[in-house]
Amino acid sequence: MNVIFCIPYAGGAASAYGELKTIAEKRNLRLVPLELAGHSSRLAEAPYRDFSEAVEDCYRMIADYLPRNYVENYAVFGHSMGSWIAYELVEKLKKDPTVDAPERLFLSANTIPQTEVDRKTEQYTDDEFWNWIYELGGMEKELYEIAEFKDYILPIIRNDYRILENYAGEKVPVRDLAADIYMMGGRQDHISQEEFMKWSQFTSQKFEFEWFDGNHFYFRKEPNRVVDYFCQKMQTES
């Protein structure tokens, strides 16, 4: 069985990939969404203190999964924040002699991690931050207007952005991930193709870029096409 481990975006839960997972199962492809500590089903656990804790946690989940399950080939899909976690995660997997490193990475909807953060979101008030998140397109208006939901999710998202922004910048080393990189983006997102193409510097292997219709959360608008893309790259290309 071919497997893709899916790392969520800031504030995101493993369940965000539920529709993709269901579609993929019909195509003989298994998606394994990773639940981050302090999120959704792991809400009772302490949130990450820094970015390295998030990377270590995802590494542990994958390293535990692989020996216990039949996996022919596996890849990692990291959306938004998840793409930066994937960038660091590959280094840990490459250094682990008990598992094979992924040969394919699907990286999505983010600039390279060496991007300097001009204005950190910690400078936003809660209302400013909440409005900004809504404008990214990841939330239905009905949820945006529910005060209880805001009280629940806002601290989670704010912590994710805090660790992201403290990690990013020129101090992040440039590495050869030694894997095929398939970069994915939404046409209506705020990230340009030029910014996406900068990811090509991180591999000596194949690099491709693919547009999808939609905003930052394009996979909700085109789930079937996203799964088609996964299947094509996992099953027909070596």
Coordinates of C-alpha atoms in Angstrom, one line a residue:
M1 CA 0.0 0.0 0.0
N2 CA 1.2 3.5 -0.9
V3 CA 0.9 5.9 2.0
I4 CA 0.9 9.7 2.3
F5 CA 1.4 11.2 5.8
C6 CA -0.5 14.5 5.9
I7 CA 0.6 17.4 8.2
P8 CA -1.9 20.1 9.0
Y9 CA -1.8 23.8 8.7
A10 CA -1.7 26.3 11.6
G11 CA -4.7 25.6 13.8
G12 CA -5.7 22.6 11.6
A13 CA -6.8 19.2 12.7
A14 CA -6.2 15.8 11.2
S15 CA -10.0 15.8 10.3
A16 CA -9.4 18.6 7.8
Y17 CA -8.1 15.9 5.4
G18 CA -11.1 13.6 5.9
E19 CA -12.6 14.1 2.5
L20 CA -9.2 13.6 0.8
K21 CA -8.7 10.4 2.8
T22 CA -12.1 9.0 1.9
I23 CA -11.5 9.7 -1.8
A24 CA -8.0 8.2 -1.7
E25 CA -9.2 5.0 -0.1
K26 CA -11.2 4.3 -3.2
R27 CA -8.1 4.7 -5.3
N28 CA -6.0 2.3 -3.3
L29 CA -4.0 5.1 -1.7
R30 CA -3.9 5.5 2.1
L31 CA -3.7 9.0 3.6
V32 CA -2.6 9.2 7.2
P33 CA -3.4 12.6 8.7
L34 CA -1.2 13.5 11.7
E35 CA -2.9 15.1 14.7
L36 CA -0.7 17.7 16.3
A37 CA -0.4 18.1 20.1
G38 CA -2.9 20.6 21.6
H39 CA -5.2 20.2 18.5
S40 CA -8.6 18.6 18.2
S41 CA -8.4 14.9 19.5
R42 CA -5.1 15.9 21.3
L43 CA -6.5 19.1 22.8
A44 CA -5.7 17.9 26.4
E45 CA -2.0 17.8 25.6
A46 CA 0.3 20.8 26.0
P47 CA 0.9 22.9 22.9
Y48 CA 4.3 22.9 21.4
R49 CA 6.8 25.3 23.0
D50 CA 8.7 25.7 19.8
F51 CA 8.9 24.5 16.2
S52 CA 11.4 21.7 16.9
E53 CA 8.8 20.1 19.2
A54 CA 6.3 20.0 16.4
V55 CA 8.9 18.4 14.1
E56 CA 9.9 15.8 16.7
D57 CA 6.3 14.9 17.3
C58 CA 5.5 14.3 13.6
Y59 CA 8.8 12.3 13.3
R60 CA 7.8 10.1 16.2
M61 CA 4.3 9.4 14.7
I62 CA 5.7 8.4 11.3
A63 CA 8.6 6.4 12.8
D64 CA 6.1 4.5 15.0
Y65 CA 3.7 3.9 12.1
L66 CA 6.1 2.5 9.5
P67 CA 7.3 -0.6 11.2
R68 CA 3.8 -1.6 12.3
N69 CA 2.1 -1.4 8.9
Y70 CA 2.6 -2.7 5.4
V71 CA 3.9 0.3 3.4
E72 CA 5.3 -0.1 -0.1
N73 CA 6.1 3.5 -0.6
Y74 CA 5.4 6.6 1.4
A75 CA 5.4 10.4 1.0
V76 CA 4.7 13.4 3.1
F77 CA 2.1 16.1 2.3
G78 CA 2.6 19.3 4.2
H79 CA 0.1 22.1 3.7
S80 CA 1.0 25.7 4.8
M81 CA 2.6 25.3 8.2
G82 CA 2.9 21.6 7.4
S83 CA 5.3 22.3 4.6
W84 CA 7.8 23.8 7.0
I85 CA 7.4 20.9 9.4
A86 CA 8.0 18.5 6.5
Y87 CA 11.2 20.4 5.5
E88 CA 12.7 19.7 8.9
L89 CA 11.1 16.3 9.3
V90 CA 12.9 14.9 6.3
E91 CA 16.3 15.6 7.9
K92 CA 15.3 13.5 11.0
L93 CA 14.0 10.6 8.8
K94 CA 17.2 10.6 6.7
K95 CA 19.2 10.2 9.9
D96 CA 17.1 7.3 11.3
P97 CA 18.6 4.0 10.2
T98 CA 15.4 2.1 11.1
V99 CA 13.3 3.7 8.5
D100 CA 13.6 4.8 4.9
A101 CA 13.4 8.5 4.1
P102 CA 10.5 9.5 1.8
E103 CA 11.3 9.7 -1.9
R104 CA 8.5 12.2 -2.6
L105 CA 7.3 15.3 -0.9
F106 CA 4.0 17.1 -1.6
L107 CA 4.5 20.7 -0.3
S108 CA 1.7 23.1 -0.4
A109 CA 0.6 26.7 -0.1
N110 CA 3.7 28.3 1.6
T111 CA 6.8 30.3 0.9
I112 CA 10.2 28.8 1.7
P113 CA 11.1 28.7 5.5
Q114 CA 14.0 31.1 4.9
T115 CA 11.4 33.9 4.3
E116 CA 11.8 36.7 6.8
V117 CA 8.6 37.6 8.7
D118 CA 8.1 41.3 8.3
R119 CA 5.2 41.7 10.7
K120 CA 4.8 39.0 13.4
T121 CA 1.2 38.1 14.2
E122 CA 1.9 38.6 17.9
Q123 CA 1.5 42.3 17.2
Y124 CA -2.1 41.8 16.2
T125 CA -4.9 42.1 18.7
D126 CA -7.1 39.0 18.9
D127 CA -9.8 40.6 16.8
E128 CA -7.3 41.7 14.1
F129 CA -5.8 38.2 14.1
W130 CA -9.2 36.6 13.9
N131 CA -10.3 38.7 11.0
W132 CA -7.0 38.0 9.2
I133 CA -7.5 34.2 9.6
Y134 CA -11.0 34.5 8.2
E135 CA -9.8 36.4 5.1
L136 CA -7.4 33.6 4.3
G137 CA -10.5 31.5 3.5
G138 CA -10.1 28.6 5.9
M139 CA -13.2 29.2 7.9
E140 CA -16.9 29.3 7.2
K141 CA -18.7 32.5 8.1
E142 CA -21.0 30.6 10.5
L143 CA -17.9 29.5 12.5
Y144 CA -16.3 32.9 12.3
E145 CA -19.3 34.4 14.0
I146 CA -19.5 31.9 16.9
A147 CA -17.8 33.4 20.0
E148 CA -17.4 30.0 21.6
F149 CA -15.5 28.6 18.6
K150 CA -13.3 31.7 18.6
D151 CA -12.5 31.2 22.2
Y152 CA -11.6 27.5 21.5
I153 CA -9.5 27.8 18.4
L154 CA -7.8 31.2 18.6
P155 CA -5.2 30.2 21.3
I156 CA -4.3 27.1 19.2
I157 CA -3.8 29.1 16.0
R158 CA -1.9 31.9 17.7
N159 CA 0.5 29.4 19.3
D160 CA 1.1 27.8 15.9
Y161 CA 1.9 31.1 14.3
R162 CA 4.2 32.0 17.2
I163 CA 6.4 28.9 16.8
L164 CA 6.3 29.4 13.0
E165 CA 7.4 33.0 13.1
N166 CA 10.1 32.3 15.6
Y167 CA 11.5 29.5 13.4
A168 CA 11.4 31.2 10.0
G169 CA 14.1 33.4 8.5
E170 CA 17.6 33.4 7.1
K171 CA 18.9 31.3 10.0
V172 CA 17.1 28.2 8.6
P173 CA 19.7 26.1 6.8
V174 CA 19.4 25.4 3.0
R175 CA 19.3 21.6 2.5
D176 CA 19.1 19.1 -0.2
L177 CA 16.1 17.0 0.8
A178 CA 17.1 14.3 -1.7
A179 CA 13.5 13.7 -2.7
D180 CA 11.2 14.6 -5.6
I181 CA 9.3 17.7 -4.6
Y182 CA 5.8 18.4 -5.9
M183 CA 4.8 21.9 -5.0
M184 CA 1.1 22.7 -5.0
G185 CA -0.7 26.0 -4.8
G186 CA -4.1 27.7 -5.1
R187 CA -4.6 30.1 -8.0
Q188 CA -6.5 32.6 -5.8
D189 CA -4.0 32.4 -2.9
H190 CA -1.7 35.3 -2.1
I191 CA 1.5 33.4 -2.9
S192 CA 3.1 33.9 -6.4
Q193 CA 4.5 31.2 -8.7
E194 CA 7.9 32.9 -8.3
E195 CA 7.7 32.3 -4.5
F196 CA 6.6 28.7 -5.0
M197 CA 9.4 28.0 -7.4
K198 CA 12.0 28.9 -4.8
W199 CA 11.4 25.5 -3.3
S200 CA 13.3 23.9 -6.2
Q201 CA 16.6 24.8 -4.5
F202 CA 15.9 22.1 -1.9
T203 CA 16.3 19.1 -4.1
S204 CA 18.7 17.6 -6.5
Q205 CA 15.9 15.3 -7.7
K206 CA 12.7 16.1 -9.6
F207 CA 10.8 19.3 -8.9
E208 CA 7.3 20.1 -10.3
F209 CA 4.8 22.8 -9.5
E210 CA 1.0 22.5 -10.0
W211 CA -1.8 25.0 -9.7
F212 CA -5.2 24.2 -8.3
D213 CA -8.4 26.2 -8.5
G214 CA -9.1 27.9 -5.1
N215 CA -7.6 30.0 -2.4
H216 CA -5.2 29.0 0.4
F217 CA -7.4 26.0 1.1
Y218 CA -7.7 24.8 -2.5
F219 CA -7.9 21.2 -1.5
R220 CA -11.4 21.8 -0.2
K221 CA -12.5 23.0 -3.6
E222 CA -10.8 20.4 -5.7
P223 CA -10.4 17.3 -3.5
N224 CA -10.8 14.9 -6.4
R225 CA -8.2 16.6 -8.5
V226 CA -5.8 16.7 -5.5
V227 CA -6.2 13.0 -5.0
D228 CA -5.8 12.4 -8.7
Y229 CA -2.5 14.3 -8.5
F230 CA -1.3 12.2 -5.5
C231 CA -2.2 9.0 -7.3
Q232 CA -0.4 10.0 -10.4
K233 CA 2.8 10.8 -8.7
M234 CA 2.7 7.9 -6.2
Q235 CA 1.7 5.1 -8.5
T236 CA 3.0 5.9 -12.0
E237 CA 6.4 7.6 -11.4
S238 CA 9.5 6.0 -9.9

